[in-house]
PDB file of C-alpha atoms (C1' of nucleotides) in Angstrom:
ATOM      1  CA  UNK L   1     108.505 124.851 124.304  1.00 57.00           C
ATOM      2  CA  UNK L   2     110.576 127.893 125.030  1.00 58.00           C
ATOM      3  CA  UNK L   3     112.224 129.579 127.933  1.00 64.00           C
ATOM      4  CA  UNK L   4     110.188 131.128 130.700  1.00 77.00           C
ATOM      5  CA  UNK L   5     107.496 128.841 129.481  1.00 92.00           C
ATOM      6  CA  UNK L   6     105.541 128.556 132.710  1.00 96.00           C
ATOM      7  CA  UNK L   7     105.071 132.285 133.062  1.00 97.00           C
ATOM      8  CA  UNK L   8     104.407 132.588 129.384  1.00 95.00           C
ATOM      9  CA  UNK L   9     101.885 129.780 129.396  1.00 96.00           C
ATOM     10  CA  UNK L  10     100.131 131.169 132.455  1.00 98.00           C
ATOM     11  CA  UNK L  11      99.837 134.664 131.055  1.00 97.00           C
ATOM     12  CA  UNK L  12      98.709 133.375 127.720  1.00 96.00           C
ATOM     13  CA  UNK L  13      96.001 131.229 129.250  1.00 97.00           C
ATOM     14  CA  UNK L  14      94.745 133.856 131.648  1.00 98.00           C
ATOM     15  CA  UNK L  15      94.635 136.497 128.949  1.00 97.00           C
ATOM     16  CA  UNK L  16      92.661 134.154 126.818  1.00 96.00           C
ATOM     17  CA  UNK L  17      90.236 133.484 129.637  1.00 97.00           C
ATOM     18  CA  UNK L  18      89.875 137.173 130.285  1.00 97.00           C
ATOM     19  CA  UNK L  19      88.110 137.436 126.947  1.00 95.00           C
ATOM     20  CA  UNK L  20      85.267 135.086 127.920  1.00 95.00           C
ATOM     21  CA  UNK L  21      85.374 134.892 131.711  1.00 95.00           C
ATOM     22  CA  UNK L  22      82.287 132.699 131.967  1.00 95.00           C
ATOM     23  CA  UNK L  23      83.443 129.965 129.675  1.00 97.00           C
ATOM     24  CA  UNK L  24      84.837 126.819 131.261  1.00 98.00           C
ATOM     25  CA  UNK L  25      87.952 125.445 129.568  1.00 98.00           C
ATOM     26  CA  UNK L  26      89.467 122.025 129.810  1.00 98.00           C
ATOM     27  CA  UNK L  27      93.164 121.320 130.125  1.00 98.00           C
ATOM     28  CA  UNK L  28      93.025 119.756 126.693  1.00 97.00           C
ATOM     29  CA  UNK L  29      91.562 122.823 125.048  1.00 97.00           C
ATOM     30  CA  UNK L  30      94.155 125.013 126.679  1.00 97.00           C
ATOM     31  CA  UNK L  31      96.968 122.642 125.812  1.00 96.00           C
ATOM     32  CA  UNK L  32      95.935 122.671 122.172  1.00 94.00           C
ATOM     33  CA  UNK L  33      95.887 126.426 122.011  1.00 92.00           C
ATOM     34  CA  UNK L  34      99.208 126.728 123.764  1.00 92.00           C
ATOM     35  CA  UNK L  35     100.885 123.965 121.832  1.00 92.00           C
ATOM     36  CA  UNK L  36     101.629 121.791 124.818  1.00 94.00           C
ATOM     37  CA  UNK L  37      99.897 118.971 126.646  1.00 95.00           C
ATOM     38  CA  UNK L  38      97.186 118.704 129.295  1.00 97.00           C
ATOM     39  CA  UNK L  39      99.356 117.536 132.174  1.00 98.00           C
ATOM     40  CA  UNK L  40     101.719 120.444 131.818  1.00 98.00           C
ATOM     41  CA  UNK L  41      98.746 122.771 131.730  1.00 98.00           C
ATOM     42  CA  UNK L  42      97.336 121.258 134.902  1.00 98.00           C
ATOM     43  CA  UNK L  43     100.678 121.603 136.622  1.00 98.00           C
ATOM     44  CA  UNK L  44     100.949 125.278 135.856  1.00 98.00           C
ATOM     45  CA  UNK L  45      97.298 126.139 136.381  1.00 98.00           C
ATOM     46  CA  UNK L  46      97.348 124.150 139.605  1.00 98.00           C
ATOM     47  CA  UNK L  47      99.751 126.707 140.985  1.00 98.00           C
ATOM     48  CA  UNK L  48      97.415 129.486 139.990  1.00 98.00           C
ATOM     49  CA  UNK L  49      94.558 127.676 141.685  1.00 98.00           C
ATOM     50  CA  UNK L  50      96.561 127.364 144.886  1.00 98.00           C
ATOM     51  CA  UNK L  51      97.075 131.104 144.740  1.00 98.00           C
ATOM     52  CA  UNK L  52      93.350 131.693 144.305  1.00 98.00           C
ATOM     53  CA  UNK L  53      93.483 132.983 140.747  1.00 98.00           C
ATOM     54  CA  UNK L  54      91.624 130.086 139.171  1.00 98.00           C
ATOM     55  CA  UNK L  55      89.115 127.447 140.138  1.00 98.00           C
ATOM     56  CA  UNK L  56      88.861 123.984 138.705  1.00 98.00           C
ATOM     57  CA  UNK L  57      86.083 121.433 138.671  1.00 98.00           C
ATOM     58  CA  UNK L  58      86.381 117.729 138.166  1.00 97.00           C
ATOM     59  CA  UNK L  59      84.091 115.438 136.282  1.00 97.00           C
ATOM     60  CA  UNK L  60      81.905 115.820 133.255  1.00 96.00           C
ATOM     61  CA  UNK L  61      81.655 119.424 132.091  1.00 95.00           C
ATOM     62  CA  UNK L  62      84.448 120.292 134.471  1.00 97.00           C
ATOM     63  CA  UNK L  63      87.400 122.534 133.728  1.00 98.00           C
ATOM     64  CA  UNK L  64      89.035 125.825 134.555  1.00 98.00           C
ATOM     65  CA  UNK L  65      87.614 129.238 135.252  1.00 98.00           C
ATOM     66  CA  UNK L  66      88.847 132.576 136.540  1.00 98.00           C
ATOM     67  CA  UNK L  67      88.331 132.959 140.266  1.00 98.00           C
ATOM     68  CA  UNK L  68      88.138 136.734 140.076  1.00 97.00           C
ATOM     69  CA  UNK L  69      87.497 139.428 137.504  1.00 97.00           C
ATOM     70  CA  UNK L  70      90.504 139.734 135.188  1.00 97.00           C
ATOM     71  CA  UNK L  71      90.929 143.389 136.065  1.00 97.00           C
ATOM     72  CA  UNK L  72      91.673 142.138 139.513  1.00 97.00           C
ATOM     73  CA  UNK L  73      94.523 139.793 138.563  1.00 98.00           C
ATOM     74  CA  UNK L  74      97.912 141.408 138.155  1.00 98.00           C
ATOM     75  CA  UNK L  75     100.992 140.036 136.494  1.00 98.00           C
ATOM     76  CA  UNK L  76     102.621 140.058 139.916  1.00 98.00           C
ATOM     77  CA  UNK L  77      99.890 137.742 141.201  1.00 98.00           C
ATOM     78  CA  UNK L  78     100.753 135.308 138.454  1.00 98.00           C
ATOM     79  CA  UNK L  79     104.487 135.646 138.888  1.00 98.00           C
ATOM     80  CA  UNK L  80     104.290 135.057 142.614  1.00 98.00           C
ATOM     81  CA  UNK L  81     101.833 132.207 142.221  1.00 98.00           C
ATOM     82  CA  UNK L  82     104.380 130.365 140.128  1.00 97.00           C
ATOM     83  CA  UNK L  83     107.152 130.903 142.696  1.00 95.00           C
ATOM     84  CA  UNK L  84     109.292 132.456 140.035  1.00 94.00           C
ATOM     85  CA  UNK L  85     112.383 134.270 141.213  1.00 94.00           C
ATOM     86  CA  UNK L  86     113.963 135.335 138.000  1.00 95.00           C
ATOM     87  CA  UNK L  87     116.521 137.733 139.420  1.00 95.00           C
ATOM     88  CA  UNK L  88     117.336 136.785 142.978  1.00 92.00           C
ATOM     89  CA  UNK L  89     118.969 133.443 143.605  1.00 81.00           C
ATOM     90  CA  UNK L  90     117.414 130.969 145.968  1.00 72.00           C
ATOM     91  CA  UNK L  91     120.943 130.543 147.083  1.00 65.00           C
ATOM     92  CA  UNK L  92     122.323 127.820 149.196  1.00 59.00           C
ATOM     93  CA  UNK L  93     125.627 129.618 149.432  1.00 58.00           C
ATOM     94  CA  UNK L  94     128.210 127.217 150.700  1.00 58.00           C
ATOM     95  CA  UNK L  95     129.559 129.419 153.506  1.00 58.00           C
ATOM     96  CA  UNK L  96     132.812 130.890 152.207  1.00 60.00           C
ATOM     97  CA  UNK L  97     135.869 130.699 154.423  1.00 63.00           C
ATOM     98  CA  UNK L  98     136.653 134.372 154.613  1.00 72.00           C
ATOM     99  CA  UNK L  99     134.179 136.582 156.439  1.00 79.00           C
ATOM    100  CA  UNK L 100     134.854 139.536 154.173  1.00 76.00           C
ATOM    101  CA  UNK L 101     133.873 137.269 151.349  1.00 77.00           C
ATOM    102  CA  UNK L 102     130.728 136.313 153.175  1.00 84.00           C
ATOM    103  CA  UNK L 103     129.811 139.950 153.697  1.00 88.00           C
ATOM    104  CA  UNK L 104     130.274 140.676 150.023  1.00 89.00           C
ATOM    105  CA  UNK L 105     128.093 137.734 149.054  1.00 89.00           C
ATOM    106  CA  UNK L 106     125.323 139.060 151.238  1.00 91.00           C
ATOM    107  CA  UNK L 107     125.748 142.432 149.551  1.00 93.00           C
ATOM    108  CA  UNK L 108     125.304 140.960 146.117  1.00 94.00           C
ATOM    109  CA  UNK L 109     122.345 138.914 147.252  1.00 93.00           C
ATOM    110  CA  UNK L 110     120.795 141.941 148.880  1.00 94.00           C
ATOM    111  CA  UNK L 111     121.096 144.007 145.737  1.00 96.00           C
ATOM    112  CA  UNK L 112     119.594 141.254 143.626  1.00 96.00           C
ATOM    113  CA  UNK L 113     116.780 140.909 146.117  1.00 96.00           C
ATOM    114  CA  UNK L 114     116.017 144.613 145.788  1.00 96.00           C
ATOM    115  CA  UNK L 115     115.920 144.291 142.030  1.00 97.00           C
ATOM    116  CA  UNK L 116     113.618 141.296 142.388  1.00 97.00           C
ATOM    117  CA  UNK L 117     111.253 143.341 144.526  1.00 97.00           C
ATOM    118  CA  UNK L 118     111.181 146.168 142.040  1.00 97.00           C
ATOM    119  CA  UNK L 119     110.399 143.675 139.325  1.00 98.00           C
ATOM    120  CA  UNK L 120     107.409 142.407 141.286  1.00 98.00           C
ATOM    121  CA  UNK L 121     106.271 145.950 141.831  1.00 98.00           C
ATOM    122  CA  UNK L 122     106.469 146.646 138.136  1.00 98.00           C
ATOM    123  CA  UNK L 123     104.494 143.498 137.394  1.00 98.00           C
ATOM    124  CA  UNK L 124     101.869 144.665 139.832  1.00 98.00           C
ATOM    125  CA  UNK L 125     101.117 147.639 137.629  1.00 97.00           C
ATOM    126  CA  UNK L 126      99.556 145.580 134.862  1.00 98.00           C
ATOM    127  CA  UNK L 127      96.468 143.392 134.983  1.00 98.00           C
ATOM    128  CA  UNK L 128      95.581 140.396 132.896  1.00 97.00           C
ATOM    129  CA  UNK L 129      92.781 142.268 131.198  1.00 97.00           C
ATOM    130  CA  UNK L 130      95.257 144.910 130.085  1.00 96.00           C
ATOM    131  CA  UNK L 131      97.394 142.285 128.414  1.00 94.00           C
ATOM    132  CA  UNK L 132      94.492 141.251 126.286  1.00 87.00           C
ATOM    133  CA  UNK L 133      92.875 144.616 126.017  1.00 77.00           C
ATOM    134  CA  UNK L 134      95.408 147.104 124.739  1.00 63.00           C
TER     135      UNK L 134
ATOM    136  CA  UNK X   1     126.862 126.470 142.243  1.00 58.00           C
ATOM    137  CA  UNK X   2     123.483 128.097 142.407  1.00 58.00           C
ATOM    138  CA  UNK X   3     120.907 129.552 140.133  1.00 63.00           C
ATOM    139  CA  UNK X   4     121.609 132.738 138.224  1.00 76.00           C
ATOM    140  CA  UNK X   5     125.210 131.868 138.818  1.00 92.00           C
ATOM    141  CA  UNK X   6     126.695 133.750 135.913  1.00 96.00           C
ATOM    142  CA  UNK X   7     125.227 137.063 136.945  1.00 97.00           C
ATOM    143  CA  UNK X   8     126.001 136.357 140.549  1.00 95.00           C
ATOM    144  CA  UNK X   9     129.578 135.367 139.807  1.00 96.00           C
ATOM    145  CA  UNK X  10     130.107 138.411 137.618  1.00 98.00           C
ATOM    146  CA  UNK X  11     128.747 140.829 140.187  1.00 97.00           C
ATOM    147  CA  UNK X  12     130.673 139.207 142.946  1.00 96.00           C
ATOM    148  CA  UNK X  13     133.938 139.387 141.063  1.00 97.00           C
ATOM    149  CA  UNK X  14     133.486 142.945 139.876  1.00 98.00           C
ATOM    150  CA  UNK X  15     132.501 144.133 143.329  1.00 96.00           C
ATOM    151  CA  UNK X  16     135.579 142.506 144.688  1.00 95.00           C
ATOM    152  CA  UNK X  17     137.733 144.174 142.095  1.00 97.00           C
ATOM    153  CA  UNK X  18     136.140 147.510 142.807  1.00 97.00           C
ATOM    154  CA  UNK X  19     137.843 147.407 146.192  1.00 95.00           C
ATOM    155  CA  UNK X  20     141.359 147.303 144.765  1.00 95.00           C
ATOM    156  CA  UNK X  21     141.028 148.432 141.162  1.00 96.00           C
ATOM    157  CA  UNK X  22     144.766 148.335 140.470  1.00 95.00           C
ATOM    158  CA  UNK X  23     145.351 144.779 141.526  1.00 97.00           C
ATOM    159  CA  UNK X  24     145.564 142.133 138.811  1.00 98.00           C
ATOM    160  CA  UNK X  25     143.733 138.908 139.584  1.00 98.00           C
ATOM    161  CA  UNK X  26     144.100 135.524 138.023  1.00 98.00           C
ATOM    162  CA  UNK X  27     141.231 133.244 137.081  1.00 98.00           C
ATOM    163  CA  UNK X  28     142.438 130.856 139.760  1.00 97.00           C
ATOM    164  CA  UNK X  29     142.317 133.450 142.515  1.00 96.00           C
ATOM    165  CA  UNK X  30     138.847 134.480 141.484  1.00 97.00           C
ATOM    166  CA  UNK X  31     137.679 130.903 141.167  1.00 96.00           C
ATOM    167  CA  UNK X  32     138.889 130.128 144.670  1.00 94.00           C
ATOM    168  CA  UNK X  33     137.072 133.091 146.113  1.00 92.00           C
ATOM    169  CA  UNK X  34     133.903 132.300 144.259  1.00 92.00           C
ATOM    170  CA  UNK X  35     134.003 128.576 144.928  1.00 91.00           C
ATOM    171  CA  UNK X  36     134.163 127.553 141.308  1.00 94.00           C
ATOM    172  CA  UNK X  37     136.917 126.801 138.794  1.00 95.00           C
ATOM    173  CA  UNK X  38     139.159 128.866 136.508  1.00 97.00           C
ATOM    174  CA  UNK X  39     137.603 127.873 133.215  1.00 98.00           C
ATOM    175  CA  UNK X  40     134.155 128.885 134.300  1.00 98.00           C
ATOM    176  CA  UNK X  41     135.558 132.173 135.497  1.00 98.00           C
ATOM    177  CA  UNK X  42     137.249 132.778 132.176  1.00 98.00           C
ATOM    178  CA  UNK X  43     134.043 132.006 130.348  1.00 98.00           C
ATOM    179  CA  UNK X  44     132.043 134.520 132.319  1.00 98.00           C
ATOM    180  CA  UNK X  45     134.685 137.210 132.505  1.00 98.00           C
ATOM    181  CA  UNK X  46     135.363 136.738 128.823  1.00 98.00           C
ATOM    182  CA  UNK X  47     131.875 138.068 128.165  1.00 98.00           C
ATOM    183  CA  UNK X  48     132.608 141.079 130.315  1.00 98.00           C
ATOM    184  CA  UNK X  49     135.817 141.670 128.391  1.00 98.00           C
ATOM    185  CA  UNK X  50     133.942 141.557 125.096  1.00 97.00           C
ATOM    186  CA  UNK X  51     131.658 144.215 126.486  1.00 98.00           C
ATOM    187  CA  UNK X  52     134.611 146.378 127.476  1.00 98.00           C
ATOM    188  CA  UNK X  53     134.165 146.074 131.228  1.00 98.00           C
ATOM    189  CA  UNK X  54     137.367 144.163 131.881  1.00 98.00           C
ATOM    190  CA  UNK X  55     140.759 143.656 130.326  1.00 98.00           C
ATOM    191  CA  UNK X  56     142.818 140.503 130.479  1.00 98.00           C
ATOM    192  CA  UNK X  57     146.494 139.853 129.908  1.00 98.00           C
ATOM    193  CA  UNK X  58     148.121 136.595 129.050  1.00 97.00           C
ATOM    194  CA  UNK X  59     151.443 135.266 130.225  1.00 97.00           C
ATOM    195  CA  UNK X  60     153.411 135.603 133.378  1.00 96.00           C
ATOM    196  CA  UNK X  61     151.949 138.172 135.763  1.00 95.00           C
ATOM    197  CA  UNK X  62     148.867 138.292 133.580  1.00 97.00           C
ATOM    198  CA  UNK X  63     145.278 138.317 134.756  1.00 98.00           C
ATOM    199  CA  UNK X  64     142.145 140.427 134.950  1.00 98.00           C
ATOM    200  CA  UNK X  65     141.608 144.097 135.649  1.00 98.00           C
ATOM    201  CA  UNK X  66     138.759 146.576 135.468  1.00 98.00           C
ATOM    202  CA  UNK X  67     138.670 148.450 132.204  1.00 98.00           C
ATOM    203  CA  UNK X  68     136.967 151.471 133.725  1.00 97.00           C
ATOM    204  CA  UNK X  69     136.415 153.029 137.128  1.00 97.00           C
ATOM    205  CA  UNK X  70     133.885 150.945 139.071  1.00 97.00           C
ATOM    206  CA  UNK X  71     131.623 153.958 139.500  1.00 97.00           C
ATOM    207  CA  UNK X  72     131.273 153.818 135.773  1.00 97.00           C
ATOM    208  CA  UNK X  73     130.084 150.200 135.552  1.00 98.00           C
ATOM    209  CA  UNK X  74     126.393 149.649 136.141  1.00 98.00           C
ATOM    210  CA  UNK X  75     124.566 146.445 136.891  1.00 98.00           C
ATOM    211  CA  UNK X  76     122.846 146.878 133.546  1.00 98.00           C
ATOM    212  CA  UNK X  77     126.224 146.835 131.821  1.00 98.00           C
ATOM    213  CA  UNK X  78     126.948 143.516 133.447  1.00 98.00           C
ATOM    214  CA  UNK X  79     123.507 142.084 132.765  1.00 98.00           C
ATOM    215  CA  UNK X  80     123.638 143.020 129.113  1.00 98.00           C
ATOM    216  CA  UNK X  81     127.224 141.841 128.736  1.00 98.00           C
ATOM    217  CA  UNK X  82     126.118 138.380 129.780  1.00 97.00           C
ATOM    218  CA  UNK X  83     123.233 138.358 127.284  1.00 95.00           C
ATOM    219  CA  UNK X  84     120.843 137.587 130.085  1.00 94.00           C
ATOM    220  CA  UNK X  85     117.178 137.939 129.326  1.00 95.00           C
ATOM    221  CA  UNK X  86     115.591 136.850 132.528  1.00 95.00           C
ATOM    222  CA  UNK X  87     112.043 137.987 131.822  1.00 96.00           C
ATOM    223  CA  UNK X  88     111.464 138.063 128.106  1.00 92.00           C
ATOM    224  CA  UNK X  89     111.675 134.826 126.163  1.00 82.00           C
ATOM    225  CA  UNK X  90     113.975 134.488 123.201  1.00 73.00           C
ATOM    226  CA  UNK X  91     111.039 132.775 121.662  1.00 66.00           C
ATOM    227  CA  UNK X  92     110.964 130.726 118.566  1.00 60.00           C
ATOM    228  CA  UNK X  93     107.199 130.587 118.662  1.00 60.00           C
ATOM    229  CA  UNK X  94     105.997 127.855 116.409  1.00 59.00           C
ATOM    230  CA  UNK X  95     103.461 129.888 114.480  1.00 59.00           C
ATOM    231  CA  UNK X  96     100.055 128.993 115.928  1.00 61.00           C
ATOM    232  CA  UNK X  97      97.304 128.077 113.526  1.00 64.00           C
ATOM    233  CA  UNK X  98      94.758 130.670 114.611  1.00 73.00           C
ATOM    234  CA  UNK X  99      95.624 134.288 113.917  1.00 80.00           C
ATOM    235  CA  UNK X 100      93.804 135.483 117.002  1.00 77.00           C
ATOM    236  CA  UNK X 101      96.070 133.181 118.923  1.00 78.00           C
ATOM    237  CA  UNK X 102      99.059 134.633 117.184  1.00 84.00           C
ATOM    238  CA  UNK X 103      98.009 138.161 118.097  1.00 88.00           C
ATOM    239  CA  UNK X 104      97.629 137.205 121.711  1.00 89.00           C
ATOM    240  CA  UNK X 105     101.063 135.637 121.781  1.00 89.00           C
ATOM    241  CA  UNK X 106     102.570 138.818 120.467  1.00 91.00           C
ATOM    242  CA  UNK X 107     100.717 140.676 123.182  1.00 93.00           C
ATOM    243  CA  UNK X 108     102.169 138.542 125.914  1.00 94.00           C
ATOM    244  CA  UNK X 109     105.638 138.782 124.402  1.00 93.00           C
ATOM    245  CA  UNK X 110     105.300 142.516 124.125  1.00 94.00           C
ATOM    246  CA  UNK X 111     104.340 142.897 127.741  1.00 96.00           C
ATOM    247  CA  UNK X 112     107.229 140.720 128.862  1.00 96.00           C
ATOM    248  CA  UNK X 113     109.571 142.727 126.689  1.00 96.00           C
ATOM    249  CA  UNK X 114     108.421 145.920 128.384  1.00 96.00           C
ATOM    250  CA  UNK X 115     109.063 144.388 131.764  1.00 97.00           C
ATOM    251  CA  UNK X 116     112.488 143.284 130.592  1.00 97.00           C
ATOM    252  CA  UNK X 117     113.298 146.832 129.570  1.00 97.00           C
ATOM    253  CA  UNK X 118     112.214 148.232 132.870  1.00 97.00           C
ATOM    254  CA  UNK X 119     114.398 145.669 134.599  1.00 98.00           C
ATOM    255  CA  UNK X 120     117.415 146.848 132.621  1.00 98.00           C
ATOM    256  CA  UNK X 121     116.583 150.410 133.473  1.00 98.00           C
ATOM    257  CA  UNK X 122     116.418 149.568 137.134  1.00 98.00           C
ATOM    258  CA  UNK X 123     119.752 147.770 136.921  1.00 98.00           C
ATOM    259  CA  UNK X 124     121.226 150.856 135.329  1.00 98.00           C
ATOM    260  CA  UNK X 125     120.578 152.826 138.490  1.00 97.00           C
ATOM    261  CA  UNK X 126     123.199 150.993 140.522  1.00 97.00           C
ATOM    262  CA  UNK X 127     126.942 150.837 139.952  1.00 98.00           C
ATOM    263  CA  UNK X 128     129.396 148.142 140.923  1.00 97.00           C
ATOM    264  CA  UNK X 129     131.030 150.426 143.448  1.00 97.00           C
ATOM    265  CA  UNK X 130     127.685 150.900 145.165  1.00 96.00           C
ATOM    266  CA  UNK X 131     127.307 147.172 145.575  1.00 95.00           C
ATOM    267  CA  UNK X 132     130.518 147.014 147.488  1.00 87.00           C
ATOM    268  CA  UNK X 133     130.241 150.423 149.078  1.00 77.00           C
ATOM    269  CA  UNK X 134     126.919 150.664 150.851  1.00 62.00           C
TER     270      UNK X 134
ATOM    271  C1'  DG R   1      74.106 101.598 138.051  1.00 85.32           C
ATOM    272  C1'  DA R   2      77.078 101.986 133.958  1.00 85.32           C
ATOM    273  C1'  DC R   3      79.392 105.222 131.091  1.00 85.32           C
ATOM    274  C1'  DT R   4      81.825 109.130 129.890  1.00 85.32           C
ATOM    275  C1'  DA R   5      84.681 113.042 130.638  1.00 85.32           C
ATOM    276  C1'  DA R   6      87.136 115.875 133.435  1.00 85.32           C
ATOM    277  C1'  DT R   7      90.857 116.959 137.181  1.00 85.32           C
ATOM    278  C1'  DG R   8      94.728 115.219 140.526  1.00 85.32           C
ATOM    279  C1'  DC R   9      98.754 113.098 141.051  1.00 85.32           C
ATOM    280  C1'  DA R  10     102.688 110.061 140.886  1.00 85.32           C
ATOM    281  C1'  DA R  11     106.356 108.055 138.320  1.00 85.32           C
ATOM    282  C1'  DC R  12     109.015 107.916 134.580  1.00 85.32           C
ATOM    283  C1'  DT R  13     111.548 109.451 130.252  1.00 85.32           C
ATOM    284  C1'  DA R  14     113.622 112.949 127.242  1.00 85.32           C
ATOM    285  C1'  DC R  15     115.935 116.915 126.532  1.00 85.32           C
ATOM    286  C1'  DA R  16     118.567 121.075 126.986  1.00 85.32           C
ATOM    287  C1'  DA R  17     121.248 124.505 129.431  1.00 85.32           C
ATOM    288  C1'  DA R  18     124.900 125.181 132.287  1.00 85.32           C
ATOM    289  C1'  DA R  19     128.632 123.866 135.373  1.00 85.32           C
ATOM    290  C1'  DG R  20     132.492 121.318 135.860  1.00 85.32           C
ATOM    291  C1'  DT R  21     136.612 119.069 133.966  1.00 85.32           C
ATOM    292  C1'  DT R  22     140.549 117.932 131.040  1.00 85.32           C
ATOM    293  C1'  DA R  23     143.688 119.021 127.642  1.00 85.32           C
ATOM    294  C1'  DC R  24     146.286 121.782 124.801  1.00 85.32           C
ATOM    295  C1'  DG R  25     147.606 125.993 122.215  1.00 85.32           C
ATOM    296  C1'  DT R  26     149.224 130.831 122.634  1.00 85.32           C
ATOM    297  C1'  DG R  27     151.486 134.606 124.609  1.00 85.32           C
ATOM    298  C1'  DT R  28     154.707 136.925 128.016  1.00 85.32           C
ATOM    299  C1'  DA R  29     157.720 137.986 131.819  1.00 85.32           C
ATOM    300  C1'  DT R  30     161.841 136.283 134.100  1.00 85.32           C
TER     301       DT R  30
ATOM    302  C1'  DA Z   1     164.261 127.845 128.486  1.00 85.32           C
ATOM    303  C1'  DT Z   2     160.902 127.960 131.838  1.00 85.32           C
ATOM    304  C1'  DA Z   3     156.946 129.095 134.372  1.00 85.32           C
ATOM    305  C1'  DC Z   4     152.635 131.109 134.385  1.00 85.32           C
ATOM    306  C1'  DA Z   5     148.527 133.000 132.652  1.00 85.32           C
ATOM    307  C1'  DC Z   6     144.730 133.333 129.362  1.00 85.32           C
ATOM    308  C1'  DG Z   7     141.836 131.190 125.171  1.00 85.32           C
ATOM    309  C1'  DT Z   8     139.371 127.577 123.621  1.00 85.32           C
ATOM    310  C1'  DA Z   9     137.646 123.202 122.370  1.00 85.32           C
ATOM    311  C1'  DA Z  10     135.747 118.829 123.695  1.00 85.32           C
ATOM    312  C1'  DC Z  11     133.743 116.095 126.860  1.00 85.32           C
ATOM    313  C1'  DT Z  12     131.120 114.657 131.205  1.00 85.32           C
ATOM    314  C1'  DT Z  13     127.976 115.611 134.909  1.00 85.32           C
ATOM    315  C1'  DT Z  14     124.270 117.802 136.928  1.00 85.32           C
ATOM    316  C1'  DT Z  15     119.873 119.873 137.078  1.00 85.32           C
ATOM    317  C1'  DG Z  16     115.576 121.840 135.864  1.00 85.32           C
ATOM    318  C1'  DT Z  17     111.642 121.114 133.218  1.00 85.32           C
ATOM    319  C1'  DA Z  18     108.786 119.543 129.547  1.00 85.32           C
ATOM    320  C1'  DG Z  19     106.662 115.638 127.961  1.00 85.32           C
ATOM    321  C1'  DT Z  20     104.395 111.141 128.672  1.00 85.32           C
ATOM    322  C1'  DT Z  21     101.824 107.319 130.667  1.00 85.32           C
ATOM    323  C1'  DG Z  22      98.849 105.435 133.871  1.00 85.32           C
ATOM    324  C1'  DC Z  23      95.495 105.356 137.225  1.00 85.32           C
ATOM    325  C1'  DA Z  24      92.483 107.083 141.053  1.00 85.32           C
ATOM    326  C1'  DT Z  25      88.807 110.293 141.935  1.00 85.32           C
ATOM    327  C1'  DT Z  26      84.826 113.041 140.891  1.00 85.32           C
ATOM    328  C1'  DA Z  27      80.681 114.513 138.528  1.00 85.32           C
ATOM    329  C1'  DG Z  28      77.399 114.770 135.129  1.00 85.32           C
ATOM    330  C1'  DT Z  29      74.399 111.796 131.590  1.00 85.32           C
ATOM    331  C1'  DC Z  30      72.065 107.950 129.847  1.00 85.32           C
TER     332       DC Z  30
END
DNA sequence: GACTAATGCAACTACAAAAGTTACGTGTAT
DNA sequence: ATACACGTAACTTTTGTAGTTGCATTAGTC
């Protein structure tokens, strides 16, 4: 696949679903369309299910479905569901000796965190249906 | 190190330099402060030099220095210098069979590209000196 | 009840990006 | 001449993630 594939796969799948919200889709179908395989699809969509964006049903005629109207699912919902933190680092900074150094590190982290937040806000301005729609 | 380490290392170093713009620093000094090693530092700072943010001098008493006043170096400058594309994918999409599918992929890519742009814009609003300063 | 088709999940392999490391060439001040 | 610094190439190590296989569980269908 490519980089940022989880986010890309999630958006792709959700946008696709937004077109026919009532249709149930299997992991295999989705995997075929996305050029990947069913287990990867389940892994990614599982995250979206945990976040309440999708529902899944086992057994015969089971599969995936949107849990809410697509107008009501923002890109930020998806991003957060996947635990992506593209900008900020989930740092385990190994406590630098110097305290000035430590202060500076917190500065940098703080700035990146702000940028991360503004990214999420920006993502919140677009819904899945808009991705498909126009 | 941690995730997003190149950006983090670059910002850290530049912020540090912003404090004493006239001082020349060696890769070793910087590496010690950042908890990494000189070659990695040279790799990252080399990108910043290519982008005109830093200068380097070889030989005895050589080292790294800011190429411009720190007020005049934005986070976007740094981000772009490193060729980071945190949101958008540098996709080599393997041409999907269905053309509808292809259209949708372009949609998703387009949206991510927009988000990427807005991220750069946001980064452009902060300078290196502000990171250190307040 | 047997069969089929779907998710859920664990364990493993494969691969790629990046950090870390070593080594050596080049340039420059003393 | 020497010491010190960058520039760069080649290699190893680490890590994140996709891909794969296998099997348990669940739910319709015959």
